[in-house]
XYZ file of N, CA and C in Angstrom:
816
model
N 0.483 -1.170 0.079
C -0.174 -0.086 -0.167
C 0.864 1.688 0.085
N 0.661 2.610 -0.877
C 0.769 3.500 -0.188
C 0.619 4.429 0.116
N 0.627 5.101 1.474
C -0.311 5.813 2.416
C 0.406 7.344 1.822
N -1.042 8.176 1.971
C -0.694 9.356 1.865
C -0.782 9.933 2.949
N 0.109 10.932 3.801
C -0.317 11.526 5.151
C -1.001 12.971 5.137
N -2.273 13.133 5.837
C -2.357 14.804 5.723
C -2.198 14.963 7.138
N -1.584 15.481 7.996
C -1.003 15.918 9.275
C -1.718 17.409 10.069
N -2.523 17.278 10.855
C -3.088 18.403 11.409
C -3.454 18.121 12.735
N -3.957 19.487 13.816
C -3.967 18.954 15.059
C -5.518 18.354 14.787
N -6.302 18.031 15.751
C -7.100 16.948 16.010
C -8.518 17.946 15.851
N -8.600 19.452 16.120
C -8.977 20.441 16.429
C -9.263 20.715 14.653
N -8.430 21.361 13.452
C -8.035 20.959 12.631
C -8.869 20.225 11.758
N -8.112 19.050 11.487
C -8.495 18.205 11.069
C -9.926 17.396 11.255
N -10.923 17.855 12.251
C -12.535 17.570 12.742
C -13.156 18.387 11.758
N -12.836 19.688 11.714
C -13.085 21.070 11.163
C -13.435 20.689 9.697
N -12.263 19.993 9.250
C -12.081 19.763 8.005
C -12.862 18.295 7.130
N -12.734 17.560 8.014
C -13.411 16.607 7.599
C -15.399 16.854 7.605
N -15.857 17.524 8.696
C -16.915 18.165 8.886
C -17.323 18.698 7.490
N -16.277 19.596 7.408
C -16.671 20.704 5.907
C -16.754 19.621 4.545
N -15.984 18.643 4.592
C -16.023 17.971 3.303
C -17.028 16.899 3.413
N -18.153 16.385 4.306
C -19.001 16.305 4.950
C -20.071 16.363 4.550
N -20.283 17.660 4.748
C -21.383 18.715 4.500
C -21.275 18.915 2.841
N -20.036 18.697 1.857
C -20.079 19.196 0.734
C -20.217 18.056 -0.075
N -20.283 16.890 0.681
C -20.723 15.653 -0.047
C -19.180 15.166 -0.642
N -18.235 15.786 -0.462
C -16.636 15.494 -0.731
C -16.191 14.645 -0.041
N -15.394 13.086 -0.365
C -14.533 12.166 0.244
C -13.362 11.985 -0.405
N -12.580 12.859 0.527
C -10.565 12.932 -0.084
C -10.487 11.724 0.560
N -11.077 11.517 2.030
C -9.534 10.510 2.901
C -10.421 9.315 3.136
N -9.765 8.136 3.837
C -10.187 6.734 3.707
C -10.048 6.414 5.262
N -9.172 7.077 6.057
C -8.962 6.584 7.258
C -8.634 8.094 8.499
N -9.089 7.948 9.093
C -8.494 9.310 10.241
C -8.030 8.715 11.879
N -7.106 9.278 12.339
C -6.444 8.962 13.535
C -6.694 10.408 13.848
N -7.467 9.938 14.946
C -7.888 11.447 16.211
C -8.022 11.433 17.300
N -7.786 12.397 18.418
C -8.477 12.371 19.663
C -9.813 11.642 19.732
N -10.048 10.914 21.013
C -11.037 10.010 21.494
C -12.437 11.362 21.524
N -12.377 12.277 21.586
C -13.528 13.059 21.625
C -13.970 13.731 20.334
N -12.480 14.197 19.613
C -13.603 14.362 18.458
C -13.693 13.383 17.404
N -12.874 12.235 17.642
C -13.472 10.980 17.000
C -15.460 10.629 17.618
N -15.527 10.970 18.958
C -16.826 10.608 18.870
C -17.501 11.590 18.318
N -17.148 12.785 18.271
C -18.034 13.962 17.777
C -18.227 13.081 15.935
N -17.331 13.040 15.306
C -17.446 12.872 13.901
C -18.544 11.580 13.695
N -18.590 10.520 14.831
C -19.147 9.245 14.792
C -20.821 9.813 14.954
N -21.254 11.104 16.162
C -22.138 11.705 16.219
C -22.836 12.018 14.759
N -21.830 12.829 14.272
C -22.247 13.582 12.901
C -22.119 12.584 11.747
N -22.074 11.075 11.646
C -22.233 10.575 10.738
C -21.350 10.724 9.538
N -19.510 10.994 9.875
C -18.716 11.233 9.385
C -18.033 9.799 8.928
N -18.322 8.677 9.935
C -17.386 7.354 10.590
C -18.281 6.327 9.646
N -17.647 5.743 9.584
C -18.160 4.276 8.928
C -17.570 2.666 9.855
N -18.883 1.674 10.066
C -18.208 0.751 11.065
C -17.228 -0.034 10.635
N -16.285 -0.321 11.183
C -15.332 -1.449 10.625
C -14.661 -2.314 11.978
N -15.353 -3.411 12.266
C -14.761 -4.263 13.253
C -13.168 -4.743 12.956
N -12.365 -4.501 13.041
C -10.705 -5.151 12.847
C -10.668 -6.203 13.552
N -9.802 -7.365 13.093
C -9.859 -8.681 13.827
C -9.070 -8.311 15.075
N -8.024 -7.255 14.894
C -6.930 -6.915 15.704
C -7.135 -6.056 16.863
N -8.860 -5.436 16.866
C -9.402 -5.257 18.087
C -9.733 -6.156 18.990
N -9.390 -6.994 18.933
C -9.728 -7.774 20.055
C -8.650 -7.767 21.849
N -7.369 -7.655 20.784
C -6.561 -7.067 21.114
C -6.187 -6.126 22.131
N -7.487 -5.126 22.126
C -7.259 -3.864 22.823
C -8.138 -3.964 24.252
N -8.220 -3.150 24.836
C -8.636 -3.350 26.164
C -10.013 -2.570 25.571
N -11.508 -3.344 26.463
C -12.407 -3.088 25.575
C -13.019 -1.452 25.884
N -12.487 -0.808 26.746
C -13.004 0.881 26.813
C -12.450 1.283 25.541
N -11.500 0.582 25.175
C -10.592 1.365 24.046
C -11.442 1.448 22.634
N -12.042 0.793 22.909
C -12.877 -0.174 21.179
C -14.022 0.868 21.690
N -14.723 1.167 20.130
C -15.994 1.917 20.282
C -16.914 0.745 20.532
N -18.099 0.945 20.882
C -19.033 -0.152 21.477
C -19.801 -0.854 19.843
N -19.778 0.358 18.946
C -20.344 -0.041 17.598
C -19.734 -0.004 16.771
N -18.679 -0.749 16.675
C -17.451 -0.537 16.093
C -17.253 0.399 14.925
N -16.914 1.427 15.533
C -16.396 2.866 14.723
C -15.370 3.303 15.399
N -14.533 2.914 15.257
C -13.399 2.615 15.660
C -12.396 2.034 17.185
N -11.092 2.439 17.005
C -10.423 1.922 17.957
C -9.143 2.714 18.315
N -8.834 2.615 19.931
C -7.874 3.408 20.249
C -6.478 3.189 20.115
N -5.879 3.794 19.157
C -4.189 3.679 18.476
C -3.235 3.733 20.286
N -3.663 4.670 20.608
C -2.340 5.126 21.947
C -2.714 5.975 22.222
N -2.397 6.591 23.194
C -2.205 7.559 24.059
C -1.504 8.353 24.837
N -1.330 9.758 25.049
C -0.440 10.612 25.508
C -0.826 10.586 27.420
N 1.199 10.788 27.680
C 0.705 10.458 28.805
C 1.059 11.945 29.522
N 0.128 12.543 30.686
C 0.494 13.757 31.059
C 1.494 13.393 32.100
N 2.424 15.005 32.167
C 3.370 14.618 33.184
C 3.543 16.250 33.283
N 4.276 16.454 34.542
C 4.760 17.776 35.199
C 5.932 17.984 34.527
N 6.267 19.194 33.931
C 7.854 19.108 32.923
C 8.710 20.250 33.875
N 9.871 19.998 33.717
C 10.834 21.260 34.739
C 11.989 21.261 33.593
N 12.512 22.788 33.994
C 13.466 22.639 33.483
C 14.951 22.569 34.429
N 15.863 21.837 33.937
C 16.551 21.228 34.900
C 17.693 22.008 35.374
N 18.084 22.888 34.857
C 19.193 23.732 34.969
C 18.286 25.262 36.215
N 17.301 25.449 35.815
C 16.580 26.291 36.344
C 15.891 25.870 37.726
N 15.420 24.616 38.169
C 15.049 24.103 39.369
C 15.926 23.114 40.247
N 16.387 23.372 41.437
C 17.200 22.514 42.148
C 16.833 21.162 42.302
N 17.349 20.137 42.340
C 16.802 18.860 42.384
C 15.969 18.702 43.675
N 16.071 19.590 45.145
C 15.214 19.658 46.593
C 14.030 20.292 45.798
N 14.117 20.684 44.937
C 12.706 21.775 44.596
C 12.153 21.198 43.568
N 11.918 20.258 42.496
C 11.490 19.808 41.654
C 10.000 19.102 42.378
N 8.789 19.404 41.939
C 7.493 19.012 42.166
C 7.308 17.827 41.743
N 6.865 17.186 43.093
C 6.569 15.564 43.120
C 5.174 15.542 42.190
N 4.624 16.379 42.607
C 2.877 16.064 42.250
C 2.194 17.443 41.816
N 1.064 17.308 41.669
C 0.541 18.686 41.728
C 0.369 19.379 42.499
N 0.119 18.557 43.988
C 0.108 19.300 45.112
C 1.361 20.617 45.259
N 2.326 20.137 44.728
C 3.470 21.283 44.755
C 3.157 22.134 44.015
N 2.622 22.098 42.704
C 2.749 23.488 42.290
C 2.074 24.559 42.605
N 1.419 23.919 44.050
C 0.980 25.578 45.057
C 1.814 25.601 45.702
N 2.779 25.602 45.544
C 4.479 25.971 46.880
C 4.468 27.603 46.127
N 4.104 28.703 47.165
C 4.429 30.138 46.863
C 5.972 30.483 45.712
N 7.052 29.529 45.707
C 7.878 29.380 45.270
C 7.365 29.553 43.222
N 6.488 28.955 43.442
C 6.012 28.851 41.736
C 5.052 29.720 41.566
N 4.771 30.606 42.277
C 3.496 31.773 41.561
C 4.113 32.778 40.585
N 3.288 32.900 39.483
C 3.654 33.636 38.545
C 4.801 32.631 37.730
N 5.336 31.515 37.988
C 6.557 30.958 37.181
C 6.138 29.655 36.520
N 4.836 29.200 36.465
C 4.322 27.899 36.350
C 3.525 28.579 34.642
N 3.620 27.796 33.612
C 3.492 27.654 32.166
C 1.871 26.366 32.068
N 0.915 26.618 30.776
C 0.314 25.641 30.426
C -0.396 26.255 29.629
N -0.967 25.560 29.135
C -2.214 25.611 27.730
C -3.423 25.933 28.480
N -3.789 26.949 27.728
C -5.080 27.504 28.176
C -6.637 26.587 27.662
N -6.292 25.868 27.228
C -7.266 24.881 26.500
C -7.202 23.409 27.018
N -6.373 22.843 27.995
C -6.126 21.690 28.617
C -7.619 21.848 29.077
N -9.080 20.753 28.835
C -10.032 20.888 29.438
C -9.766 19.555 30.106
N -9.100 18.736 29.114
C -9.136 17.616 29.360
C -8.987 16.753 31.097
N -7.552 17.516 31.073
C -6.909 17.283 32.125
C -7.281 17.601 33.819
N -7.985 18.859 33.511
C -8.818 19.771 34.363
C -10.135 18.593 34.640
N -10.834 18.129 33.714
C -11.780 17.583 34.220
C -11.215 16.058 34.639
N -10.518 15.328 34.481
C -9.739 14.194 34.856
C -9.316 14.461 36.211
N -8.603 15.358 36.488
C -8.560 15.603 38.278
C -9.654 15.540 38.791
N -10.736 16.415 38.459
C -11.830 16.330 39.251
C -12.603 14.943 39.194
N -12.605 14.175 38.124
C -12.915 12.522 38.373
C -12.028 12.194 39.190
N -10.960 12.182 39.595
C -10.249 11.566 40.436
C -10.289 11.717 41.196
N -10.307 12.999 41.994
C -10.574 13.370 43.111
C -11.933 13.758 43.541
N -12.783 13.835 42.575
C -14.492 14.148 43.140
C -14.451 15.792 43.243
N -15.585 15.909 42.308
C -15.592 17.421 41.895
C -15.080 18.421 43.014
N -15.908 18.370 43.909
C -15.259 19.616 45.269
C -14.103 19.689 45.444
N -13.344 18.403 45.886
C -11.732 18.607 46.092
C -10.766 19.039 44.897
N -11.669 18.458 43.527
C -10.906 18.377 42.334
C -10.966 20.379 42.002
N -11.922 20.684 42.265
C -12.363 22.408 41.821
C -11.320 23.118 42.578
N -11.488 22.546 43.897
C -10.505 23.344 45.244
C -9.529 23.551 44.921
N -8.442 22.639 44.525
C -7.377 22.562 44.018
C -7.154 23.559 42.837
N -7.795 23.233 41.484
C -7.954 24.268 40.264
C -7.833 25.479 40.838
N -8.583 25.826 41.954
C -8.900 27.590 42.566
C -7.644 27.865 42.984
N -6.880 27.039 43.670
C -5.673 27.467 43.933
C -4.570 27.174 43.633
N -5.075 26.835 42.405
C -3.876 26.882 40.769
C -4.630 28.107 40.691
N -4.963 28.765 40.383
C -5.578 29.400 39.388
C -4.789 31.050 40.206
N -4.653 30.931 41.665
C -3.999 31.787 42.189
C -2.930 31.741 42.180
N -2.062 31.016 41.720
C -0.374 30.887 41.321
C -0.464 31.669 40.045
N -1.143 32.173 39.282
C -1.446 33.300 38.193
C -0.499 32.328 37.231
N -0.932 31.378 36.703
C -0.269 30.433 35.418
C -0.072 31.734 34.585
N 0.635 31.446 33.734
C 1.122 31.818 32.605
C 0.310 31.084 30.904
N -0.210 31.116 30.445
C -0.831 30.562 29.543
C -0.483 30.782 28.118
N -0.270 29.785 27.022
C 0.371 29.432 26.186
C -0.007 28.503 25.479
N -0.164 28.696 24.360
C -1.264 27.686 23.500
C -0.182 26.919 22.546
N -0.863 25.355 22.799
C -0.112 24.692 22.452
C 1.001 23.822 23.143
N 1.606 22.489 23.467
C 2.330 22.036 24.273
C 3.850 21.509 23.783
N 3.750 21.953 22.193
C 5.073 21.977 21.438
C 5.415 23.383 21.534
N 4.976 24.419 21.661
C 5.412 25.661 22.115
C 5.984 25.664 23.477
N 5.213 25.014 24.434
C 5.159 25.117 25.896
C 6.383 24.780 25.777
N 6.667 23.396 25.547
C 7.880 22.603 25.602
C 9.543 23.243 25.557
N 8.944 23.949 24.344
C 10.178 24.651 23.610
C 10.421 26.188 24.509
N 9.513 26.551 25.149
C 9.473 27.573 25.761
C 10.153 27.152 27.290
N 10.047 25.922 27.889
C 10.609 25.498 28.666
C 12.041 24.763 29.086
N 12.322 24.475 27.618
C 13.686 24.396 27.113
C 14.236 25.385 26.958
N 13.678 26.655 26.646
C 14.623 28.012 26.659
C 14.760 28.633 27.773
N 14.168 28.184 29.130
C 14.184 29.099 30.129
C 13.379 29.961 30.648
N 12.349 30.124 29.629
C 10.953 31.076 29.601
C 10.601 31.062 31.286
N 10.160 29.468 31.214
C 9.521 29.217 32.477
C 10.089 28.152 33.117
N 10.491 27.738 34.593
C 10.936 26.452 35.068
C 10.373 25.392 35.090
N 8.851 25.521 35.423
C 8.320 24.582 35.605
C 6.743 24.707 34.964
N 5.947 23.683 34.417
C 5.103 23.169 33.759
C 3.811 22.785 34.708
N 2.335 22.857 34.461
C 1.599 22.399 35.341
C 1.395 20.948 34.382
N 1.249 21.039 32.987
C 1.548 19.267 32.405
C 1.866 19.975 30.634
N 2.694 18.335 30.385
C 3.189 18.224 29.209
C 3.021 17.103 29.116
N 2.914 16.460 27.731
C 3.115 15.186 27.123
C 4.160 15.090 27.391
N 4.535 13.328 28.195
C 5.492 12.627 28.118
C 6.584 12.341 27.164
N 6.031 12.137 25.798
C 6.865 11.874 24.728
C 7.347 13.099 24.404
N 6.848 14.502 24.285
C 7.395 15.254 23.887
C 8.216 16.221 24.321
N 8.096 15.705 25.854
C 9.657 16.243 26.959
C 10.744 15.022 26.454
N 10.265 14.035 26.130
C 11.165 13.067 26.093
C 11.824 12.932 24.533
N 11.602 13.509 23.486
C 11.971 13.910 22.210
C 13.142 15.392 22.693
N 12.626 16.058 23.184
C 13.762 17.319 23.586
C 14.894 17.048 24.523
N 14.675 15.912 25.193
C 15.630 15.320 25.995
C 16.537 14.499 25.222
N 16.431 14.127 24.195
C 16.566 13.538 23.478
C 18.029 14.050 22.455
N 17.109 15.702 22.222
C 17.921 16.705 21.590
C 19.071 17.338 22.590
N 19.255 16.941 24.010
C 20.048 17.207 25.135
C 19.500 18.923 25.366
N 18.153 18.672 25.412
C 17.568 19.945 25.907
C 17.350 19.984 27.429
N 17.469 21.059 28.204
C 17.633 20.817 29.925
C 16.315 21.138 30.441
N 15.481 19.918 30.074
C 14.100 19.620 30.248
C 14.240 18.068 30.739
N 12.798 17.685 31.952
C 12.908 16.913 32.748
C 11.341 16.733 33.298
N 10.666 15.425 33.165
C 9.555 15.402 33.615
C 9.411 14.513 35.013
N 8.427 14.757 35.577
C 7.781 13.984 36.814
C 6.641 13.208 36.713
N 6.450 12.060 36.961
C 4.768 11.742 36.627
C 4.241 11.533 37.819
N 3.407 12.428 37.949
C 2.925 12.450 39.483
C 1.594 11.346 39.479
N 0.974 11.656 40.413
C -0.223 10.496 40.766
C -1.245 11.587 41.209
N -2.681 11.290 40.550
C -2.816 10.561 39.517
C -1.732 10.336 38.136
N -1.198 9.396 37.479
C -0.544 9.784 36.323
C -2.085 9.326 35.119
N -2.278 10.663 34.242
C -3.740 10.523 33.419
C -2.824 10.485 32.315
N -3.732 9.460 31.548
C -3.161 9.450 30.062
C -4.394 10.104 29.523
N -4.220 10.459 28.220
C -5.426 11.377 27.422
C -6.479 10.177 26.891
N -7.371 10.708 26.501
C -8.330 9.590 26.227
C -7.750 9.461 24.604
N -7.755 7.959 24.864
C -7.358 7.346 23.227
C -7.590 7.617 21.981
N -6.058 8.237 21.539
C -6.117 8.339 19.775
C -7.048 7.134 18.966
N -8.045 7.620 18.595
C -8.405 6.256 18.058
C -8.267 6.458 16.636
N -8.258 5.401 15.833
C -8.119 5.178 14.175
C -9.670 4.690 13.753
N -10.120 5.082 12.437
C -11.677 5.185 12.134
C -11.638 4.981 10.881
N -12.859 4.030 10.219
C -12.627 4.436 8.791
C -14.092 5.635 8.541
N -13.491 6.127 7.531
C -14.379 7.414 7.416
C -15.732 7.363 6.408
N -16.556 7.588 6.387
C -17.421 7.295 5.533
C -17.393 7.804 4.098
N -18.217 6.892 3.205
C -17.840 6.684 1.790
C -16.474 6.695 1.645
N -15.698 6.628 2.197
C -14.430 6.300 2.080
C -14.148 6.001 0.176
N -13.123 6.407 -0.485
C -12.977 6.191 -1.778
C -12.314 4.830 -2.229
N -11.390 4.152 -1.047
C -10.736 3.337 -0.827
C -10.809 2.436 0.361
N -12.268 1.750 0.178
C -12.264 1.478 1.628
C -11.128 -0.034 2.125
N -11.458 -1.078 0.924
C -10.257 -2.167 1.369
C -9.148 -1.991 1.322
N -8.338 -0.455 0.776
C -6.899 -0.282 1.160
C -7.040 0.195 2.678
N -7.967 0.564 2.899
C -8.085 1.613 4.356
C -8.471 0.227 5.305
N -8.865 -0.673 4.985
C -9.031 -1.704 6.198
C -7.621 -2.421 6.554
N -7.170 -2.689 5.069
C -5.995 -3.099 5.596
C -4.720 -2.268 6.269
N -5.325 -1.220 6.083
C -4.141 -0.082 6.798
C -4.159 0.255 8.464
N -5.847 -0.011 8.908
C -6.351 -0.065 10.147
C -5.496 -1.834 10.370
N -6.169 -2.529 9.937
C -5.403 -3.757 10.449
C -4.031 -3.725 11.058
N -3.449 -3.443 10.102
C -1.728 -2.932 10.161
C -1.408 -2.133 11.310
N -1.892 -1.006 11.248
C -1.641 -0.311 12.924
C -1.863 -1.107 14.150
N -3.112 -1.737 13.599
C -3.415 -2.052 15.200
C -2.545 -3.596 15.462
N -2.046 -3.910 14.494
C -1.455 -5.325 14.768
C -0.296 -5.095 15.461
N 0.632 -6.089 16.158
C 1.622 -6.203 17.370
C 2.812 -4.978 16.153
N 3.251 -5.246 14.872
C 4.187 -4.352 14.190
C 3.667 -3.430 14.067
N 2.565 -2.519 13.596
C 2.218 -1.166 13.839
C 2.262 -0.438 14.968
N 1.836 -1.437 15.989
C 1.687 -0.903 17.366
C 3.111 -0.311 17.727
N 4.397 -1.174 17.778
C 5.645 -1.003 17.976
C 6.196 0.276 17.271
N 5.840 0.485 15.655
C 5.887 1.393 15.519
C 5.620 3.009 16.272
N 4.455 2.917 16.607
C 3.861 3.679 17.516
C 4.862 3.763 18.949
N 5.100 2.805 19.515
C 5.653 2.782 20.316
C 7.199 3.256 20.429
N 7.806 3.121 19.172
C 9.282 3.661 19.173
C 9.149 4.760 18.988
N 7.783 5.636 18.812
C 7.988 7.175 18.175
C 7.871 7.686 19.465
N 7.664 6.671 20.883
C 7.641 7.611 22.278
C 5.643 7.478 22.276
N 5.337 7.042 21.605
C 3.793 6.917 22.189
C 3.604 5.578 23.260
N 2.479 5.669 23.770
C 1.584 4.447 24.333
C 0.971 4.068 24.070
N 1.209 2.545 23.354
C 0.233 1.955 22.375
C -0.557 1.128 23.342
N -2.050 1.190 22.439
C -2.935 0.279 23.364
C -3.171 -0.743 23.380
N -2.432 -1.899 22.471
C -2.471 -3.095 22.218
C -2.162 -3.625 23.921
N -2.926 -4.575 24.303
C -2.214 -5.603 25.296
C -0.977 -6.034 25.463
N -0.353 -6.204 26.403
C 0.732 -6.845 25.731
C 2.014 -5.702 25.933
N 1.760 -4.229 25.384
C 2.754 -3.448 24.873
C 2.267 -2.141 25.995
N 3.434 -1.539 25.677
C 3.591 -0.205 26.841
C 4.046 0.945 26.604
N 4.536 2.160 26.879
C 4.960 2.954 26.733
C 6.701 2.496 26.562
N 7.473 3.396 25.830
C 8.991 2.733 25.479
C 9.816 2.847 26.630
N 9.842 4.390 27.278
C 10.328 5.037 28.542
C 10.182 3.838 29.763
N 10.923 3.368 29.837
C 11.273 2.443 31.043
C 10.455 3.045 32.759
N 10.657 4.327 32.554
C 9.891 5.091 34.004
C 8.881 4.650 33.548
N 7.920 4.240 32.721
C 6.755 3.995 32.810
C 5.984 2.856 32.918
N 7.134 1.955 33.084
C 6.605 0.698 32.912
C 6.044 0.073 33.796
N 4.751 -0.419 33.934
C 3.768 -1.440 34.987
C 3.158 0.459 35.717
N 3.169 1.437 35.628
C 2.386 2.079 35.687
C 1.256 2.316 36.017
N 0.713 2.863 36.486
C -1.027 2.614 36.188
C -1.829 3.886 35.870
N -2.490 4.051 34.664
C -2.720 5.164 33.924
C -4.032 5.117 34.140
N -4.696 6.656 34.797
C -5.808 6.925 34.863
C -6.567 7.813 33.622
N -7.322 6.933 33.273
C -8.039 7.464 31.497
C -9.285 7.907 31.772
N -9.945 9.159 31.788
C -11.147 9.503 31.369
C -12.243 9.725 30.289
N -12.868 9.265 30.071
C -13.933 9.098 28.632
C -14.603 10.194 28.800
N -14.621 11.105 27.948
C -15.493 12.035 28.052
C -15.806 12.038 26.728
N -16.981 12.902 26.622
C -17.983 13.142 25.237
C -18.228 14.812 24.989
N -18.325 14.934 23.764
C -18.467 15.983 23.268
C -19.141 17.225 23.937
N -20.406 16.912 24.704
C -21.233 17.901 25.326
C -19.961 17.749 26.895
N -19.978 16.615 27.491
C -18.831 17.058 28.488
C -17.854 18.051 28.592
N -17.241 17.976 27.712
C -15.969 18.349 26.758
C -16.336 20.020 27.208
N -17.290 20.589 26.344
C -17.739 21.774 26.465
C -18.299 22.243 27.883
N -18.735 21.289 28.641
C -19.186 21.872 29.948
C -17.260 22.391 30.399
N -17.014 21.176 30.801
C -15.405 21.597 31.784
C -14.479 22.565 30.951
N -14.790 23.070 29.439
C -14.457 23.810 29.231
C -14.629 25.314 29.758
N -16.546 25.270 30.042
C -16.707 26.858 30.283
C -16.387 26.771 31.650
N -16.600 25.861 32.797
C -15.737 25.654 34.087
C -14.661 26.108 34.032
N -13.731 25.669 33.265
C -12.184 25.889 33.088
C -11.848 27.236 33.250
N -12.374 27.618 31.983
C -12.557 29.239 31.369
C -12.920 30.109 33.125
N -14.117 29.838 33.718
C -15.057 30.509 34.761
C -13.400 30.454 36.059
N -12.897 29.174 36.720
C -11.764 29.222 37.385
C -10.670 30.000 36.856
N -9.919 29.858 35.744
C -8.586 30.357 35.495
C -8.754 32.048 34.539
N -10.216 31.884 34.495
C -10.321 33.742 33.674
C -9.617 33.731 32.534
N -9.472 32.848 31.623
C -8.465 32.919 30.314
C -9.642 33.282 29.408
N -10.824 33.248 29.197
C -11.721 33.807 28.161
C -12.904 34.690 28.508
């Protein structure tokens, strides 16, 4: 098979696919997108049902119950810090440590991180979770859009610590020799699994199904693992040995719940 990739953010991919659907123009065959956006595509009728023979090797909660996609991998949320700016005895060990007065106006974060916001409330209970976020808001967090940008700024010393980053992204910078490191907080949160699915009216459905099967196979999953991702296939795990055997907390959220989390986030942090 010859595969042509169109890479973009989940939000841009979602908008593009919905626009193509409204125009009755079907250019792609397969989509790999965040679980939340995959759910929206399913609700809008933009996906087709395909139950890959490889799906049985994935956790039940990673599989759409109606056959509209399977989770390929998930991102792991960690606390990032600049190893040149933060002495070893001051490295935050968990989220509560971010409330230390020394980090006031020193923390960086993404202004649309509604998922982690909701996941901690789910793990701790709504009231305890909200109380933590309100206290964090008092730290006067510096908001910057996008984890790649935030990791770059952390590496450059713009900020000493981040509220959260993607573990695989920090590892990429570590491999380049950047002065960044990460801590796995408790709970260790994994993103809503990035799902692969067959698009409605795919021009090349047979080839699309072969590609989906491959990406869910051991070989395909190891490719993702080698790129630092945390694959979903049972028996595989994150590439980084620091995460071996780690218990990952995952929060499955639909589009309506996600929208509500956004409103609560903005109310707490007053970013919009």
